[in-house]
């Protein structure tokens, strides 16, 4: 459209130039045909030509103003259309962003609810475990406090019971500590293996050095883990032995009680 308007402006200017040339040609032709024309006719012809030139100049200015107005209007319309397109794109992307945010909030709330339910189940299981452990411990020490020696019939001394309780408590604490440490070492071992796999994919001369270093660390961690497992097994055997002794004492106590009732 702008090219057409510029062409129209050029055509208007060229038409003015052509008209001026035609007027000059007419004047020259009149002079050549009739050299004896009076001076007044020349003045009249010149005046008419000047008036025509002025009219054409005015018309040309009017056309130029119209062309400028059309160009300005075209620019305004183009800017308006561009802004309307940008606003439409903004609304579309804003809608997509809102939908994505709502979906993210929904997924986050869903996982939060699952985490809360899982934590509640874990707390219930822990409470149940503590209650069972407490009942077992009370029953165990009740049997131990009522147990009597097979031959002498004497009960276990309070000092011995306190020592057994203290040893049992220390064993429970040590077992919990070793369990936590074993979980940490297992997690570290998984991370080390994952790191080794990533190092295997690296190019260059760093592969062999890093692999050997990680292999040494893995072997060291494996030795520590084996040592802790051995200690845990020894503590488990000690605990089993204490439980066996207490069970044997309880059986003897029941036997003596039944024998006393017969007499």
mmCIF file of C-alpha atoms in Angstrom:
data_model
loop_
_atom_site.group_PDB
_atom_site.id
_atom_site.type_symbol
_atom_site.label_atom_id
_atom_site.label_comp_id
_atom_site.label_asym_id
_atom_site.label_seq_id
_atom_site.Cartn_x
_atom_site.Cartn_y
_atom_site.Cartn_z
ATOM 1 C CA UNK A 1 0.000 0.000 0.000
ATOM 2 C CA UNK A 2 2.854 2.331 0.866
ATOM 3 C CA UNK A 3 4.511 1.581 -2.488
ATOM 4 C CA UNK A 4 1.257 2.440 -4.322
ATOM 5 C CA UNK A 5 0.914 5.730 -2.451
ATOM 6 C CA UNK A 6 4.549 6.655 -3.240
ATOM 7 C CA UNK A 7 3.931 5.814 -6.915
ATOM 8 C CA UNK A 8 0.818 8.015 -6.922
ATOM 9 C CA UNK A 9 2.825 10.883 -5.457
ATOM 10 C CA UNK A 10 5.518 10.442 -8.116
ATOM 11 C CA UNK A 11 2.910 10.333 -10.895
ATOM 12 C CA UNK A 12 1.390 13.606 -9.621
ATOM 13 C CA UNK A 13 4.768 15.332 -9.656
ATOM 14 C CA UNK A 14 5.582 13.972 -13.123
ATOM 15 C CA UNK A 15 2.195 15.153 -14.458
ATOM 16 C CA UNK A 16 2.917 18.669 -13.191
ATOM 17 C CA UNK A 17 6.288 18.634 -14.946
ATOM 18 C CA UNK A 18 4.705 17.396 -18.196
ATOM 19 C CA UNK A 19 2.033 20.106 -18.065
ATOM 20 C CA UNK A 20 4.702 22.767 -17.512
ATOM 21 C CA UNK A 21 6.681 21.444 -20.495
ATOM 22 C CA UNK A 22 3.518 21.447 -22.671
ATOM 23 C CA UNK A 23 2.811 25.060 -21.753
ATOM 24 C CA UNK A 24 6.385 26.092 -22.584
ATOM 25 C CA UNK A 25 6.188 24.191 -25.869
ATOM 26 C CA UNK A 26 2.949 25.977 -26.781
ATOM 27 C CA UNK A 27 4.538 29.342 -26.075
ATOM 28 C CA UNK A 28 7.609 28.490 -28.168
ATOM 29 C CA UNK A 29 5.438 27.220 -31.012
ATOM 30 C CA UNK A 30 3.353 30.399 -31.056
ATOM 31 C CA UNK A 31 6.493 32.509 -31.242
ATOM 32 C CA UNK A 32 7.946 30.442 -34.103
ATOM 33 C CA UNK A 33 4.718 30.527 -36.164
ATOM 34 C CA UNK A 34 3.939 34.181 -35.726
ATOM 35 C CA UNK A 35 6.953 36.366 -34.915
ATOM 36 C CA UNK A 36 4.826 39.444 -35.166
ATOM 37 C CA UNK A 37 2.509 38.642 -32.253
ATOM 38 C CA UNK A 38 1.985 41.549 -30.016
ATOM 39 C CA UNK A 39 3.690 41.826 -26.687
ATOM 40 C CA UNK A 40 0.342 41.818 -24.877
ATOM 41 C CA UNK A 41 -0.428 38.361 -26.166
ATOM 42 C CA UNK A 42 2.877 37.124 -24.762
ATOM 43 C CA UNK A 43 2.047 38.654 -21.387
ATOM 44 C CA UNK A 44 -1.418 37.058 -21.384
ATOM 45 C CA UNK A 45 -0.034 33.664 -22.323
ATOM 46 C CA UNK A 46 2.645 33.885 -19.624
ATOM 47 C CA UNK A 47 0.075 34.929 -17.029
ATOM 48 C CA UNK A 48 -2.233 32.051 -17.924
ATOM 49 C CA UNK A 49 0.664 29.628 -17.758
ATOM 50 C CA UNK A 50 1.718 30.916 -14.344
ATOM 51 C CA UNK A 51 -1.857 30.616 -13.052
ATOM 52 C CA UNK A 52 -2.074 27.061 -14.321
ATOM 53 C CA UNK A 53 1.242 26.248 -12.672
ATOM 54 C CA UNK A 54 -0.012 27.672 -9.357
ATOM 55 C CA UNK A 55 -3.218 25.626 -9.573
ATOM 56 C CA UNK A 56 -1.247 22.500 -10.307
ATOM 57 C CA UNK A 57 1.132 23.217 -7.407
ATOM 58 C CA UNK A 58 -1.815 23.670 -5.030
ATOM 59 C CA UNK A 59 -3.388 20.441 -6.269
ATOM 60 C CA UNK A 60 -0.045 18.688 -5.842
ATOM 61 C CA UNK A 61 0.241 19.882 -2.215
ATOM 62 C CA UNK A 62 -3.293 18.689 -1.491
ATOM 63 C CA UNK A 63 -2.453 15.265 -2.936
ATOM 64 C CA UNK A 64 0.751 15.122 -0.915
ATOM 65 C CA UNK A 65 -1.156 15.896 2.289
ATOM 66 C CA UNK A 66 -3.639 13.158 1.448
ATOM 67 C CA UNK A 67 -0.801 10.701 0.846
ATOM 68 C CA UNK A 68 0.814 11.610 4.187
ATOM 69 C CA UNK A 69 -2.523 11.216 5.963
ATOM 70 C CA UNK A 70 -3.003 7.781 4.359
ATOM 71 C CA UNK A 71 0.505 6.727 5.369
ATOM 72 C CA UNK A 72 -0.088 7.862 8.974
ATOM 73 C CA UNK A 73 -3.410 6.060 9.102
ATOM 74 C CA UNK A 74 -1.813 2.911 7.713
ATOM 75 C CA UNK A 75 0.938 3.054 10.343
ATOM 76 C CA UNK A 76 -1.640 3.510 13.127
ATOM 77 C CA UNK A 77 -3.724 0.573 11.879
ATOM 78 C CA UNK A 78 -0.627 -1.646 11.615
ATOM 79 C CA UNK A 79 0.456 -0.785 15.159
ATOM 80 C CA UNK A 80 -3.045 -1.467 16.452
ATOM 81 C CA UNK A 81 -3.165 -4.850 14.712
ATOM 82 C CA UNK A 82 0.289 -5.720 16.079
ATOM 83 C CA UNK A 83 -0.750 -4.816 19.622
ATOM 84 C CA UNK A 84 -3.968 -6.801 19.272
ATOM 85 C CA UNK A 85 -1.946 -9.843 18.105
ATOM 86 C CA UNK A 86 0.490 -9.485 20.989
ATOM 87 C CA UNK A 87 -2.390 -9.214 23.461
ATOM 88 C CA UNK A 88 -3.953 -12.358 22.010
ATOM 89 C CA UNK A 89 -0.664 -14.279 22.315
ATOM 90 C CA UNK A 90 -0.231 -13.017 25.879
ATOM 91 C CA UNK A 91 -3.708 -14.220 26.835
ATOM 92 C CA UNK A 92 -3.023 -17.658 25.298
ATOM 93 C CA UNK A 93 0.292 -18.100 27.144
ATOM 94 C CA UNK A 94 -1.242 -16.769 30.354
ATOM 95 C CA UNK A 95 -3.964 -19.408 30.083
ATOM 96 C CA UNK A 96 -1.369 -22.149 29.512
ATOM 97 C CA UNK A 97 0.645 -20.930 32.513
ATOM 98 C CA UNK A 98 -2.452 -20.860 34.727
ATOM 99 C CA UNK A 99 -3.423 -24.407 33.711
ATOM 100 C CA UNK A 100 0.124 -25.681 34.321
ATOM 101 C CA UNK A 101 0.231 -23.992 37.734
ATOM 102 C CA UNK A 102 -3.119 -25.504 38.724
ATOM 103 C CA UNK A 103 -1.924 -28.952 37.645
ATOM 104 C CA UNK A 104 1.306 -28.509 39.608
ATOM 105 C CA UNK A 105 -0.624 -27.446 42.720
ATOM 106 C CA UNK A 106 -2.922 -30.453 42.329
ATOM 107 C CA UNK A 107 -0.007 -32.895 42.014
ATOM 108 C CA UNK A 108 1.789 -31.243 44.937
ATOM 109 C CA UNK A 109 -1.289 -31.473 47.156
ATOM 110 C CA UNK A 110 -1.780 -35.113 46.148
ATOM 111 C CA UNK A 111 1.792 -36.004 47.106
ATOM 112 C CA UNK A 112 1.546 -34.005 50.339
ATOM 113 C CA UNK A 113 -1.557 -35.979 51.298
ATOM 114 C CA UNK A 114 0.204 -39.254 50.487
ATOM 115 C CA UNK A 115 3.202 -38.198 52.590
ATOM 116 C CA UNK A 116 0.932 -37.258 55.515
ATOM 117 C CA UNK A 117 -0.903 -40.594 55.344
ATOM 118 C CA UNK A 118 2.379 -42.515 55.160
ATOM 119 C CA UNK A 119 3.816 -40.606 58.107
ATOM 120 C CA UNK A 120 0.671 -41.303 60.114
ATOM 121 C CA UNK A 121 0.952 -45.035 59.364
ATOM 122 C CA UNK A 122 4.638 -44.981 60.359
ATOM 123 C CA UNK A 123 3.828 -43.248 63.642
ATOM 124 C CA UNK A 124 1.132 -45.810 64.406
ATOM 125 C CA UNK A 125 3.513 -48.690 63.675
ATOM 126 C CA UNK A 126 6.219 -47.106 65.827
ATOM 127 C CA UNK A 127 3.825 -46.655 68.733
ATOM 128 C CA UNK A 128 2.667 -50.247 68.363
ATOM 129 C CA UNK A 129 6.281 -51.412 68.277
ATOM 130 C CA UNK A 130 7.160 -49.441 71.417
ATOM 131 C CA UNK A 131 4.167 -50.898 73.247
ATOM 132 C CA UNK A 132 5.068 -54.460 72.259
ATOM 133 C CA UNK A 133 8.679 -53.919 73.230
ATOM 134 C CA UNK A 134 7.628 -52.492 76.585
ATOM 135 C CA UNK A 135 5.268 -55.413 77.258
ATOM 136 C CA UNK A 136 7.977 -57.913 76.349
ATOM 137 C CA UNK A 137 10.527 -56.141 78.538
ATOM 138 C CA UNK A 138 8.127 -56.000 81.523
ATOM 139 C CA UNK A 139 7.259 -59.658 81.134
ATOM 140 C CA UNK A 140 10.912 -60.628 80.767
ATOM 141 C CA UNK A 141 12.057 -58.809 83.910
ATOM 142 C CA UNK A 142 9.035 -59.991 85.870
ATOM 143 C CA UNK A 143 9.980 -63.576 85.112
ATOM 144 C CA UNK A 144 13.618 -62.819 85.975
ATOM 145 C CA UNK A 145 12.684 -61.237 89.315
ATOM 146 C CA UNK A 146 10.569 -64.286 90.298
ATOM 147 C CA UNK A 147 13.093 -66.895 89.108
ATOM 148 C CA UNK A 148 14.833 -69.152 91.679
ATOM 149 C CA UNK A 149 17.962 -71.238 91.564
ATOM 150 C CA UNK A 150 17.408 -74.926 90.809
ATOM 151 C CA UNK A 151 19.390 -76.297 93.748
ATOM 152 C CA UNK A 152 19.450 -73.545 96.327
ATOM 153 C CA UNK A 153 16.033 -72.121 95.590
ATOM 154 C CA UNK A 154 17.368 -68.570 95.949
ATOM 155 C CA UNK A 155 16.028 -65.730 93.825
ATOM 156 C CA UNK A 156 18.211 -63.530 91.629
ATOM 157 C CA UNK A 157 19.732 -60.670 93.544
ATOM 158 C CA UNK A 158 18.670 -57.093 92.838
ATOM 159 C CA UNK A 159 22.228 -56.207 91.882
ATOM 160 C CA UNK A 160 22.365 -58.945 89.265
ATOM 161 C CA UNK A 161 18.993 -57.915 87.882
ATOM 162 C CA UNK A 162 20.161 -54.304 87.607
ATOM 163 C CA UNK A 163 23.281 -55.412 85.755
ATOM 164 C CA UNK A 164 21.226 -57.505 83.355
ATOM 165 C CA UNK A 165 18.827 -54.614 82.755
ATOM 166 C CA UNK A 166 21.682 -52.233 82.119
ATOM 167 C CA UNK A 167 23.348 -54.669 79.704
ATOM 168 C CA UNK A 168 20.063 -55.247 77.913
ATOM 169 C CA UNK A 169 19.452 -51.480 77.596
ATOM 170 C CA UNK A 170 22.978 -50.911 76.272
ATOM 171 C CA UNK A 171 22.443 -53.722 73.768
ATOM 172 C CA UNK A 172 19.199 -52.124 72.533
ATOM 173 C CA UNK A 173 20.885 -48.735 72.152
ATOM 174 C CA UNK A 174 23.826 -50.280 70.335
ATOM 175 C CA UNK A 175 21.512 -52.209 68.017
ATOM 176 C CA UNK A 176 19.621 -49.016 67.126
ATOM 177 C CA UNK A 177 22.875 -47.171 66.513
ATOM 178 C CA UNK A 178 24.218 -49.941 64.312
ATOM 179 C CA UNK A 179 20.954 -50.116 62.394
ATOM 180 C CA UNK A 180 21.099 -46.388 61.654
ATOM 181 C CA UNK A 181 24.765 -46.597 60.711
ATOM 182 C CA UNK A 182 24.086 -49.585 58.463
ATOM 183 C CA UNK A 183 21.354 -47.628 56.658
ATOM 184 C CA UNK A 184 23.732 -44.701 56.189
ATOM 185 C CA UNK A 185 26.477 -46.959 54.865
ATOM 186 C CA UNK A 186 24.032 -48.658 52.502
ATOM 187 C CA UNK A 187 22.914 -45.294 51.153
ATOM 188 C CA UNK A 188 26.527 -44.190 50.757
ATOM 189 C CA UNK A 189 27.320 -47.436 48.972
ATOM 190 C CA UNK A 190 24.480 -46.852 46.497
ATOM 191 C CA UNK A 191 25.735 -43.334 45.826
ATOM 192 C CA UNK A 192 29.271 -44.666 45.326
ATOM 193 C CA UNK A 193 28.089 -47.288 42.847
ATOM 194 C CA UNK A 194 26.095 -44.661 40.981
ATOM 195 C CA UNK A 195 29.149 -42.417 40.898
ATOM 196 C CA UNK A 196 31.238 -45.298 39.554
ATOM 197 C CA UNK A 197 28.743 -45.862 36.748
ATOM 198 C CA UNK A 198 28.871 -42.173 35.885
ATOM 199 C CA UNK A 199 32.663 -42.214 35.911
ATOM 200 C CA UNK A 200 32.608 -45.178 33.528
ATOM 201 C CA UNK A 201 30.868 -42.980 30.992
ATOM 202 C CA UNK A 202 33.472 -40.191 31.172
ATOM 203 C CA UNK A 203 36.076 -40.043 28.389
ATOM 204 C CA UNK A 204 39.757 -39.341 28.807
ATOM 205 C CA UNK A 205 42.540 -40.374 31.176
ATOM 206 C CA UNK A 206 40.490 -39.523 34.301
ATOM 207 C CA UNK A 207 38.525 -42.747 34.004
ATOM 208 C CA UNK A 208 41.148 -45.158 35.313
ATOM 209 C CA UNK A 209 42.258 -42.942 38.211
ATOM 210 C CA UNK A 210 38.751 -42.174 39.425
ATOM 211 C CA UNK A 211 37.649 -45.775 39.031
ATOM 212 C CA UNK A 212 40.562 -47.080 41.109
ATOM 213 C CA UNK A 213 39.977 -44.493 43.816
ATOM 214 C CA UNK A 214 36.281 -45.298 44.021
ATOM 215 C CA UNK A 215 37.038 -49.007 44.055
ATOM 216 C CA UNK A 216 39.357 -48.507 47.056
ATOM 217 C CA UNK A 217 36.721 -46.429 48.857
ATOM 218 C CA UNK A 218 34.082 -49.040 48.089
ATOM 219 C CA UNK A 219 36.291 -51.818 49.472
ATOM 220 C CA UNK A 220 36.988 -49.805 52.630
ATOM 221 C CA UNK A 221 33.284 -49.162 53.161
ATOM 222 C CA UNK A 222 32.540 -52.823 52.551
ATOM 223 C CA UNK A 223 35.068 -53.817 55.239
ATOM 224 C CA UNK A 224 33.521 -51.351 57.711
ATOM 225 C CA UNK A 225 30.067 -52.650 56.932
ATOM 226 C CA UNK A 226 31.187 -56.259 57.423
ATOM 227 C CA UNK A 227 32.745 -55.312 60.767
ATOM 228 C CA UNK A 228 29.571 -53.617 61.951
ATOM 229 C CA UNK A 229 27.499 -56.590 60.841
ATOM 230 C CA UNK A 230 29.773 -58.895 62.830
ATOM 231 C CA UNK A 231 29.396 -56.711 65.941
ATOM 232 C CA UNK A 232 25.645 -56.681 65.473
ATOM 233 C CA UNK A 233 25.622 -60.475 65.225
ATOM 234 C CA UNK A 234 27.607 -60.783 68.449
ATOM 235 C CA UNK A 235 25.196 -58.490 70.280
ATOM 236 C CA UNK A 236 22.286 -60.487 68.919
ATOM 237 C CA UNK A 237 23.822 -63.710 70.229
ATOM 238 C CA UNK A 238 24.335 -62.122 73.656
ATOM 239 C CA UNK A 239 20.748 -60.967 73.736
ATOM 240 C CA UNK A 240 19.531 -64.410 72.677
ATOM 241 C CA UNK A 241 21.623 -65.979 75.439
ATOM 242 C CA UNK A 242 20.105 -63.662 78.060
ATOM 243 C CA UNK A 243 16.614 -64.466 76.820
ATOM 244 C CA UNK A 244 17.429 -68.192 76.900
ATOM 245 C CA UNK A 245 18.663 -67.953 80.500
ATOM 246 C CA UNK A 246 15.545 -66.055 81.540
ATOM 247 C CA UNK A 247 13.282 -68.571 79.808
ATOM 248 C CA UNK A 248 15.066 -71.442 81.536
ATOM 249 C CA UNK A 249 14.685 -69.668 84.869
ATOM 250 C CA UNK A 250 10.990 -69.152 84.224
ATOM 251 C CA UNK A 251 10.544 -72.850 83.442
ATOM 252 C CA UNK A 252 12.291 -73.774 86.664
ATOM 253 C CA UNK A 253 10.112 -71.340 88.583
ATOM 254 C CA UNK A 254 6.963 -72.835 87.124
ATOM 255 C CA UNK A 255 8.216 -76.343 87.958
ATOM 256 C CA UNK A 256 8.980 -75.362 91.566
ATOM 257 C CA UNK A 257 5.597 -73.668 91.932
ATOM 258 C CA UNK A 258 3.790 -76.750 90.682
ATOM 259 C CA UNK A 259 5.890 -78.959 92.978
ATOM 260 C CA UNK A 260 5.094 -76.716 95.965
ATOM 261 C CA UNK A 261 1.372 -76.959 95.286
ATOM 262 C CA UNK A 262 1.587 -80.759 95.322
ATOM 263 C CA UNK A 263 3.066 -80.712 98.823
#
